[in-house]
Short mmCIF file of C-alpha atoms and ligand atoms in Angstrom, two decimals:
data_model
loop_
_atom_site.label_atom_id
_atom_site.label_comp_id
_atom_site.label_asym_id
_atom_site.label_seq_id
_atom_site.Cartn_x
_atom_site.Cartn_y
_atom_site.Cartn_z
CA MET A 1 -81.34 39.90 -10.04
CA ALA A 2 -77.81 40.77 -8.95
CA THR A 3 -76.26 38.39 -6.42
CA GLU A 4 -73.92 39.59 -3.67
CA ILE A 5 -70.85 38.55 -5.65
CA ASP A 6 -72.15 40.42 -8.74
CA VAL A 7 -72.44 43.53 -6.61
CA ALA A 8 -68.99 42.98 -5.11
CA LEU A 9 -67.38 42.48 -8.52
CA GLU A 10 -69.28 45.35 -10.06
CA GLY A 11 -68.07 47.80 -7.44
CA ASN A 12 -64.70 46.08 -7.18
CA THR A 13 -65.12 46.27 -3.43
CA GLY A 14 -66.90 44.18 -0.87
CA ALA A 15 -65.66 40.70 -1.89
CA GLU A 16 -63.91 40.58 1.46
CA GLU A 17 -67.21 41.12 3.29
CA VAL A 18 -69.05 38.54 1.16
CA ALA A 19 -66.30 35.97 1.73
CA ALA A 20 -66.13 36.73 5.46
CA ALA A 21 -69.88 36.26 5.88
CA ALA A 22 -69.75 33.02 3.92
CA VAL A 23 -67.04 31.44 6.08
CA ALA A 24 -68.31 32.72 9.43
CA GLU A 25 -71.12 30.12 9.49
CA THR A 26 -68.85 27.25 8.41
CA LYS A 27 -66.23 28.10 11.04
CA LYS A 28 -68.79 27.77 13.84
CA GLN A 29 -69.71 24.21 12.88
CA ALA A 30 -67.31 21.23 12.85
CA GLU A 31 -63.67 20.81 13.93
CA PRO A 32 -61.74 22.34 11.00
CA HIS A 33 -59.11 20.44 8.98
CA LYS A 34 -55.93 22.50 8.85
CA LEU A 35 -54.05 22.96 5.59
CA GLU A 36 -50.25 22.77 5.34
CA ARG A 37 -50.08 26.55 4.89
CA LYS A 38 -52.18 29.71 4.53
CA TRP A 39 -53.51 30.78 1.13
CA THR A 40 -55.08 34.02 -0.09
CA PHE A 41 -57.77 34.55 -2.73
CA TRP A 42 -57.49 37.77 -4.75
CA PHE A 43 -59.54 39.21 -7.57
CA ASP A 44 -59.04 41.80 -10.25
CA ASN A 45 -61.87 43.26 -12.27
CA GLN A 46 -60.50 45.11 -15.28
CA SER A 47 -63.76 44.94 -17.19
CA LYS A 48 -64.31 48.69 -16.83
CA PRO A 49 -60.82 50.20 -16.66
CA LYS A 50 -60.52 53.89 -15.94
CA GLN A 51 -58.33 55.77 -18.37
CA GLY A 52 -54.77 56.31 -17.22
CA GLU A 53 -55.14 53.95 -14.27
CA ALA A 54 -51.92 52.07 -13.41
CA TRP A 55 -51.88 48.27 -13.68
CA GLY A 56 -52.79 46.73 -10.31
CA THR A 57 -55.19 49.47 -9.20
CA SER A 58 -58.14 47.08 -9.40
CA LEU A 59 -56.29 44.11 -7.85
CA LYS A 60 -57.85 43.29 -4.46
CA ARG A 61 -56.90 40.87 -1.70
CA ALA A 62 -60.14 39.07 -0.81
CA TYR A 63 -59.63 36.39 1.85
CA THR A 64 -56.88 34.40 3.61
CA PHE A 65 -57.70 30.92 4.91
CA ASP A 66 -56.00 27.81 6.25
CA THR A 67 -58.70 25.14 6.58
CA VAL A 68 -60.36 22.75 4.12
CA GLU A 69 -63.78 23.91 5.28
CA GLU A 70 -63.07 27.59 4.57
CA PHE A 71 -61.69 26.64 1.16
CA TRP A 72 -64.86 24.81 0.08
CA CYS A 73 -67.08 27.54 1.37
CA LEU A 74 -65.11 30.27 -0.42
CA TYR A 75 -64.93 28.27 -3.63
CA ASP A 76 -68.64 27.40 -3.64
CA GLN A 77 -69.91 30.84 -2.79
CA VAL A 78 -67.47 33.18 -4.51
CA PHE A 79 -64.39 32.01 -6.37
CA LYS A 80 -65.72 30.30 -9.49
CA PRO A 81 -64.39 31.85 -12.70
CA SER A 82 -67.79 31.35 -14.39
CA LYS A 83 -69.08 34.10 -12.06
CA LEU A 84 -66.57 36.58 -13.51
CA PRO A 85 -67.19 39.10 -16.29
CA ALA A 86 -64.74 39.24 -19.24
CA ASN A 87 -61.37 40.79 -18.38
CA ALA A 88 -61.47 39.78 -14.75
CA ASP A 89 -59.19 37.42 -12.83
CA PHE A 90 -59.25 35.31 -9.68
CA HIS A 91 -55.98 34.41 -7.96
CA LEU A 92 -55.00 31.93 -5.29
CA PHE A 93 -51.54 32.73 -3.92
CA LYS A 94 -49.59 31.62 -0.88
CA ALA A 95 -50.38 34.07 1.95
CA GLY A 96 -47.78 36.82 1.99
CA ILE A 97 -47.07 36.72 -1.75
CA GLU A 98 -48.78 39.35 -3.92
CA PRO A 99 -49.74 38.30 -7.47
CA LYS A 100 -47.44 40.89 -9.06
CA TRP A 101 -44.07 40.82 -10.80
CA GLU A 102 -42.97 43.36 -8.19
CA ASP A 103 -43.42 40.98 -5.24
CA PRO A 104 -39.95 39.80 -4.09
CA GLU A 105 -41.04 36.13 -4.31
CA CYS A 106 -42.26 36.59 -7.90
CA ALA A 107 -39.62 39.03 -9.13
CA HIS A 108 -37.30 36.36 -10.59
CA GLY A 109 -40.11 34.03 -11.58
CA GLY A 110 -42.31 33.16 -14.46
CA LYS A 111 -45.47 31.27 -15.33
CA TRP A 112 -46.82 28.18 -17.04
CA THR A 113 -49.97 28.98 -19.06
CA ILE A 114 -52.84 26.70 -20.06
CA THR A 115 -55.66 28.01 -22.24
CA SER A 116 -59.24 26.81 -22.32
CA SER A 117 -61.49 27.27 -25.31
CA ARG A 118 -64.25 25.07 -23.94
CA LYS A 119 -67.13 26.83 -22.09
CA GLY A 120 -67.01 25.81 -18.44
CA GLY A 121 -63.54 24.35 -18.93
CA LEU A 122 -61.92 27.02 -16.82
CA ASP A 123 -63.99 26.23 -13.69
CA THR A 124 -62.93 22.58 -13.77
CA MET A 125 -59.23 23.27 -14.42
CA TRP A 126 -59.20 26.01 -11.76
CA LEU A 127 -60.75 23.71 -9.13
CA GLU A 128 -58.37 20.83 -9.95
CA THR A 129 -55.43 23.22 -9.66
CA LEU A 130 -56.66 24.72 -6.38
CA MET A 131 -57.04 21.27 -4.86
CA ALA A 132 -53.56 20.25 -6.03
CA LEU A 133 -52.06 23.42 -4.50
CA ILE A 134 -53.76 23.32 -1.11
CA GLY A 135 -53.25 19.54 -1.03
CA GLU A 136 -49.50 20.09 -1.66
CA GLN A 137 -49.40 17.70 -4.61
CA PHE A 138 -46.39 19.29 -6.34
CA ASP A 139 -42.94 17.93 -5.36
CA GLU A 140 -41.56 21.44 -5.96
CA ALA A 141 -44.24 23.09 -3.78
CA ASP A 142 -41.71 25.62 -2.42
CA GLU A 143 -41.20 26.91 -5.98
CA ILE A 144 -44.88 27.77 -6.43
CA CYS A 145 -46.29 31.26 -5.84
CA GLY A 146 -49.90 30.74 -6.93
CA VAL A 147 -52.35 30.46 -9.78
CA VAL A 148 -54.38 32.99 -11.80
CA ALA A 149 -57.66 32.30 -13.66
CA SER A 150 -58.31 34.86 -16.41
CA VAL A 151 -61.62 35.26 -18.22
CA ARG A 152 -61.00 36.76 -21.66
CA GLN A 153 -63.18 37.37 -24.71
CA ARG A 154 -60.89 35.34 -26.94
CA GLN A 155 -59.76 32.50 -24.70
CA ASP A 156 -59.86 31.85 -20.96
CA LYS A 157 -56.58 30.88 -19.34
CA LEU A 158 -54.88 29.66 -16.20
CA ALA A 159 -51.34 30.66 -15.24
CA LEU A 160 -49.28 28.92 -12.58
CA TRP A 161 -46.70 31.36 -11.19
CA THR A 162 -43.38 30.06 -9.89
CA LYS A 163 -40.38 31.63 -8.17
CA THR A 164 -37.10 30.82 -9.90
CA ALA A 165 -37.54 31.00 -13.67
CA THR A 166 -33.93 29.98 -14.37
CA ASN A 167 -34.35 26.71 -12.44
CA GLU A 168 -35.38 24.76 -15.52
CA ALA A 169 -35.51 21.36 -13.81
CA ALA A 170 -37.93 22.62 -11.17
CA GLN A 171 -40.14 24.36 -13.74
CA MET A 172 -40.24 21.30 -15.99
CA GLY A 173 -41.22 19.13 -13.03
CA ILE A 174 -44.05 21.51 -12.15
CA GLY A 175 -45.22 21.81 -15.77
CA ARG A 176 -45.34 18.02 -16.24
CA LYS A 177 -47.19 17.48 -12.97
CA TRP A 178 -49.71 20.24 -13.75
CA LYS A 179 -50.51 18.69 -17.15
CA GLU A 180 -50.96 15.31 -15.48
CA ILE A 181 -53.33 16.78 -12.86
CA LEU A 182 -55.43 18.50 -15.53
CA ASP A 183 -55.17 15.64 -18.02
CA VAL A 184 -53.89 18.05 -20.69
CA SER A 185 -52.10 16.58 -23.70
CA ASP A 186 -51.42 19.79 -25.69
CA LYS A 187 -48.05 21.50 -25.29
CA ILE A 188 -47.91 24.17 -22.57
CA THR A 189 -45.39 27.00 -22.35
CA TYR A 190 -43.41 28.78 -19.63
CA SER A 191 -42.50 32.44 -19.86
CA PHE A 192 -40.18 34.53 -17.67
CA HIS A 193 -41.73 37.63 -16.02
CA ASP A 194 -38.55 39.54 -16.90
CA ASP A 195 -39.23 38.88 -20.60
CA SER A 196 -42.93 39.83 -20.27
CA LYS A 197 -41.93 43.14 -18.63
CA ARG A 198 -39.80 44.05 -21.64
CA ASP A 199 -42.06 42.71 -24.36
CA ARG A 200 -45.67 41.65 -23.97
CA SER A 201 -45.35 39.06 -26.73
CA ALA A 202 -41.93 37.72 -25.68
CA LYS A 203 -41.14 34.14 -26.67
CA ALA A 204 -41.74 31.37 -24.16
CA ARG A 205 -38.56 29.80 -22.69
CA TYR A 206 -39.68 26.24 -21.87
CA ASN A 207 -42.40 23.96 -23.10
CA VAL A 208 -43.62 20.56 -22.04
P1 LIG B 1 -50.40 39.91 -18.94
O1 LIG B 1 -49.83 39.18 -17.79
O2 LIG B 1 -50.00 39.54 -20.32
O3 LIG B 1 -51.93 39.94 -18.76
O4 LIG B 1 -50.16 41.43 -18.75
P2 LIG B 1 -53.02 39.13 -19.47
O5 LIG B 1 -54.20 39.32 -18.66
O6 LIG B 1 -52.51 37.73 -19.67
O7 LIG B 1 -53.13 39.80 -20.88
P3 LIG B 1 -54.46 39.98 -21.66
O8 LIG B 1 -54.02 40.59 -22.96
O9 LIG B 1 -55.06 38.63 -21.80
O10 LIG B 1 -55.30 40.90 -20.84
C1 LIG B 1 -50.73 42.39 -19.57
C2 LIG B 1 -50.12 43.72 -19.21
O11 LIG B 1 -50.52 44.08 -17.87
C3 LIG B 1 -48.61 43.70 -19.15
O12 LIG B 1 -48.03 43.93 -20.40
C4 LIG B 1 -48.32 44.79 -18.14
O13 LIG B 1 -48.43 46.04 -18.78
C5 LIG B 1 -49.44 44.64 -17.15
N1 LIG B 1 -49.08 43.72 -16.05
C6 LIG B 1 -49.43 42.43 -15.93
N2 LIG B 1 -48.91 41.93 -14.78
C7 LIG B 1 -49.08 40.56 -14.31
C8 LIG B 1 -48.21 42.91 -14.17
C9 LIG B 1 -47.47 42.97 -12.95
O14 LIG B 1 -47.36 42.02 -12.17
N3 LIG B 1 -46.92 44.17 -12.66
C10 LIG B 1 -47.04 45.26 -13.49
N4 LIG B 1 -46.45 46.40 -13.15
N5 LIG B 1 -47.74 45.21 -14.64
C11 LIG B 1 -48.32 44.07 -14.98
#
């Protein structure tokens, strides 16, 4: 039987309503714990792309929140990558920043990428990363735009988007901290959005 989130993802609409209903109950209950800043969940279902459709057409802003209680509710009920079909993404970005190269905050940025070949591995890494972001665990928190979880046939992946690709020291600090949070020992790589725009398989610039 299809759940509400299946229906929302299938139609690529309605996630906002599902998320809103899920948090409405929680909000009524206890005194909420405020986060340092507002965050927005997005999702993108490219599992059934329409021919000729421009990139970004299926990217949807789902919900903006600023309390711990809303976060847990949204995570539990909706934003688990294991609920996604192949070729779909979830994003958590700072409110006001769109998960696109074209956003002014992302335009000169890049991303660290971590892949996961283990089934269920993506859910755990995603949750650990979300908690680190909303809990402001990165020293270079101002440099961070957000994180993307991508479910792919070949290999799932997480990408941490940052603002100033040329600031190597900041990116290295973020990369090291992210590996520590996720307990990853394999090398991870950082690519510049400017390079990816020109060439999809452009070489990574930093690794840690
Ligand atoms: P990608 O970031 O390599 O996507 O972009 P992904 O999902 O890692 O790749 P996949 O093979 O695993 O699906 C793939 C392609 O999408 C790019 O080459 C662009 O054509 C387009 N694209 C991706 N992003 C993030 C953007 C963006 O922010 N803006 C625009 N205009 N196109 C994008």
